[in-house]
PDB file of C-alpha atoms in Angstrom:
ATOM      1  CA  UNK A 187      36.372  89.991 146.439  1.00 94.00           C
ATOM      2  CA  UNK A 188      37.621  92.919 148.893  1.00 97.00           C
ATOM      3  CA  UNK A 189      37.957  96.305 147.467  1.00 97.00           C
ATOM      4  CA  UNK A 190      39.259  99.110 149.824  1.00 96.00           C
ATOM      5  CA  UNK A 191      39.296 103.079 148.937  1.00 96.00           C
ATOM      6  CA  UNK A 192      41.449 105.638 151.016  1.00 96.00           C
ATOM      7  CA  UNK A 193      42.658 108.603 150.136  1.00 93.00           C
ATOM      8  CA  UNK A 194      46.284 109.964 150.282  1.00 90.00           C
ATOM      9  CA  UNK A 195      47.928 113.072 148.829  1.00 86.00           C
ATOM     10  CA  UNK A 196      45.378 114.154 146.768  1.00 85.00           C
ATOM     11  CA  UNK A 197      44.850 110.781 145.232  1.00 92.00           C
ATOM     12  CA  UNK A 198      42.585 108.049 145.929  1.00 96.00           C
ATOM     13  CA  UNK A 199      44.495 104.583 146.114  1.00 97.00           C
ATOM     14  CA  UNK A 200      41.732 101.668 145.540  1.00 98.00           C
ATOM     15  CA  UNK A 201      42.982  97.978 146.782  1.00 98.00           C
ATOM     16  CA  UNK A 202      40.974  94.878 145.087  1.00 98.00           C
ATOM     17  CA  UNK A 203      42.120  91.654 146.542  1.00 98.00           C
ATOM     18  CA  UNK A 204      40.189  88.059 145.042  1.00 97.00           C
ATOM     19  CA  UNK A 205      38.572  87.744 141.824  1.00 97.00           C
ATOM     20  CA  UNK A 206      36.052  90.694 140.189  1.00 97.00           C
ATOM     21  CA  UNK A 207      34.128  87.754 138.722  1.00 95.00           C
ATOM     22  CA  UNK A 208      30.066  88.332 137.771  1.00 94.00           C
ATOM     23  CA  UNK A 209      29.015  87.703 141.437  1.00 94.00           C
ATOM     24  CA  UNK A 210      31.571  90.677 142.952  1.00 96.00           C
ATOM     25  CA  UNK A 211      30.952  93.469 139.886  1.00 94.00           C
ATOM     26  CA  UNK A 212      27.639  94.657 141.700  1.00 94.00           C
ATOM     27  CA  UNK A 213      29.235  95.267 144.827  1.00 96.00           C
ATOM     28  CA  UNK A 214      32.535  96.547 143.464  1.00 96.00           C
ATOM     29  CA  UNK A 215      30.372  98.468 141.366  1.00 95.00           C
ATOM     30  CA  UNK A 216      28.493  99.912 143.941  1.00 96.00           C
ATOM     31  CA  UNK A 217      31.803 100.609 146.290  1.00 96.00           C
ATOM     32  CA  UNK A 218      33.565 102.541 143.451  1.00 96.00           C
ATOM     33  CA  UNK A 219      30.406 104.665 142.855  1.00 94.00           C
ATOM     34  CA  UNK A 220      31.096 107.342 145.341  1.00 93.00           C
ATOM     35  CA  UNK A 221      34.841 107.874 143.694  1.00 94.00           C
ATOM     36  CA  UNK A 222      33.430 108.674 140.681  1.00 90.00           C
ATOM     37  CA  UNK A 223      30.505 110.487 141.433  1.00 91.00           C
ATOM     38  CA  UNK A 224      32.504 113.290 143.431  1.00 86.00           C
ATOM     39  CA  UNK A 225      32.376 116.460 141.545  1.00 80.00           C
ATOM     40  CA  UNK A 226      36.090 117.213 142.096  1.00 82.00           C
ATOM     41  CA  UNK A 227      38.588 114.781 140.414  1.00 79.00           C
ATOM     42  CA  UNK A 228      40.821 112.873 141.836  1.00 91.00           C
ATOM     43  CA  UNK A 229      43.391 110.867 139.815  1.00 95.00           C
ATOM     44  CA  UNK A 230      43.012 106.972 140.435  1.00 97.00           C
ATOM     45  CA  UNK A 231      45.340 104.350 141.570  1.00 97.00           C
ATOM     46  CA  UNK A 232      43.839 100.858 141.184  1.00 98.00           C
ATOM     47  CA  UNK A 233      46.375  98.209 143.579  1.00 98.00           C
ATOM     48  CA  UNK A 234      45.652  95.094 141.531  1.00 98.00           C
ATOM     49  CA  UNK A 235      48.790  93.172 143.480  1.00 97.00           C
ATOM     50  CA  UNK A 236      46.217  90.872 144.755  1.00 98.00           C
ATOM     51  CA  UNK A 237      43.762  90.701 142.213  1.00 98.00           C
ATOM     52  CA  UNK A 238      43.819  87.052 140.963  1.00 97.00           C
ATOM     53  CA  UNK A 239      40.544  87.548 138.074  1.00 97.00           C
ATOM     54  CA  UNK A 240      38.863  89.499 136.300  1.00 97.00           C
ATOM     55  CA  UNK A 241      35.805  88.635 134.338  1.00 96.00           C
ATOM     56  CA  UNK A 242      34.240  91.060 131.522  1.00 95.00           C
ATOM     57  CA  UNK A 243      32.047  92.591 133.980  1.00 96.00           C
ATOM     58  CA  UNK A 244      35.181  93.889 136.465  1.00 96.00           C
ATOM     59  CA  UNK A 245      36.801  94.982 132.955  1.00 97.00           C
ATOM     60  CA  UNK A 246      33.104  97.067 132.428  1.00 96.00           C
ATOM     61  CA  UNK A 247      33.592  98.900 135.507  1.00 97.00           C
ATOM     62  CA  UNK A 248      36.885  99.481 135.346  1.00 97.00           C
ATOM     63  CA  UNK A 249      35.643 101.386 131.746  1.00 97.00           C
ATOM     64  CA  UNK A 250      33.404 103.527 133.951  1.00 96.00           C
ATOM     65  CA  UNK A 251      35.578 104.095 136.391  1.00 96.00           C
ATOM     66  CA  UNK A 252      38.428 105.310 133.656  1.00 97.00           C
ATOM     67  CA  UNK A 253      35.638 107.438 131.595  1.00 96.00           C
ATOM     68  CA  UNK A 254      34.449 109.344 134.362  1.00 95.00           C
ATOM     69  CA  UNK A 255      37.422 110.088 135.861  1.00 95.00           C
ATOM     70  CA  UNK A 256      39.295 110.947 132.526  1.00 95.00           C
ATOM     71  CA  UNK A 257      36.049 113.708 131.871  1.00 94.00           C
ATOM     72  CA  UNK A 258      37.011 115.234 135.370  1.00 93.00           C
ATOM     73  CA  UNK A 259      40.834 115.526 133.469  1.00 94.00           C
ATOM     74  CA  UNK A 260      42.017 113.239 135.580  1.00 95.00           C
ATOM     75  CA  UNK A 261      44.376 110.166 135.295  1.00 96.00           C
ATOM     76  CA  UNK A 262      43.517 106.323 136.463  1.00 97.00           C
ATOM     77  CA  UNK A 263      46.694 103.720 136.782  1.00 98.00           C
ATOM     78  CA  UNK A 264      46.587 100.233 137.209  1.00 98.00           C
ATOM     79  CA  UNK A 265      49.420  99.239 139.180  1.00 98.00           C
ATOM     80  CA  UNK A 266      51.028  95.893 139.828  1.00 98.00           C
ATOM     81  CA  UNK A 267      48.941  94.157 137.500  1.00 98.00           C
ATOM     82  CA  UNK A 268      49.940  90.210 137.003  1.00 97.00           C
ATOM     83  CA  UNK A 269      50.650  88.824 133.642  1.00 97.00           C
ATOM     84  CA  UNK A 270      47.161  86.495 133.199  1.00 96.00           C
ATOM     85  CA  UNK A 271      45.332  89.413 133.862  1.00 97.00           C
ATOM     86  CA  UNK A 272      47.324  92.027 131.990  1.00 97.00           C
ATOM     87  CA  UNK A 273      46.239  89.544 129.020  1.00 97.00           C
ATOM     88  CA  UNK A 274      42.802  89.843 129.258  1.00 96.00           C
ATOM     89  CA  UNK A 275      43.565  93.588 128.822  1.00 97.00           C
ATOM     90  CA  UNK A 276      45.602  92.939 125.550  1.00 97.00           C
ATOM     91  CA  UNK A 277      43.089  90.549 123.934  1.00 96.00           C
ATOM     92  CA  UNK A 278      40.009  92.705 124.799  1.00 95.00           C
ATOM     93  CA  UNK A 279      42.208  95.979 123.610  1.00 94.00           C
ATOM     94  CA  UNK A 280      41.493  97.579 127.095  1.00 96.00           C
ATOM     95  CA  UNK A 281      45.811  97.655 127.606  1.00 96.00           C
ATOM     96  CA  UNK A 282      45.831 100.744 125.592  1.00 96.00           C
ATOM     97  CA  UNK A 283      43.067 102.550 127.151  1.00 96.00           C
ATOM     98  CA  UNK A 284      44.506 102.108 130.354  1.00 97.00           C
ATOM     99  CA  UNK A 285      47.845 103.403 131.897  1.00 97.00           C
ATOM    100  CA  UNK A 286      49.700 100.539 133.758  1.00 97.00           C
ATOM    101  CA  UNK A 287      52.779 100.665 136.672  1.00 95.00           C
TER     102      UNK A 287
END
């Protein structure tokens, strides 16, 4: 798993490429900390293009991720999200927390 954070126009654009299985949520956890820990907020794009799967521990932090940024009043998108994977989202009910491009 590969995740990559850089910021452009006032928005931070995080890449995850590979699967956010068990082994990868501590380190993806811990590389998404300082986004959310900021004290401004920034509204969140999440590249998932290359994401292949996601295991109930990437769909935790993606949770965090979404409830600390949405307390800031600020917005998180998942964009390009394949169809296995956008599944997960409907059977867990996490597709209508989320906002999806």
């Amino acid at each position: 798993m590969k995740t990559t954070i850089q910021e452009l126009d006032g928005m931070t654009i995080v890449t995850m490429i590979g699967s956010l299985d068990t082994a990868a949520a501590i380190e993806t956890e811990q590389t998404l900390r300082p986004i959310t820990a900021r004290e401004e907020g920034k509204d969140i794009t999440i590249e998932c293009q290359e994401l292949e799967y996601i295991a109930s521990s990437g769909l935790r932090i993606l949770l965090d991720v979404l409830k600390k940024t949405k307390a800031k009043g600020k917005r998180v998108i998942l964009r390009n999200v394949n169809e296995d994977i956008k599944n997960v989202f409907k059977i867990t009910g996490f597709i209508n927390l989320f906002e999806f491009e």
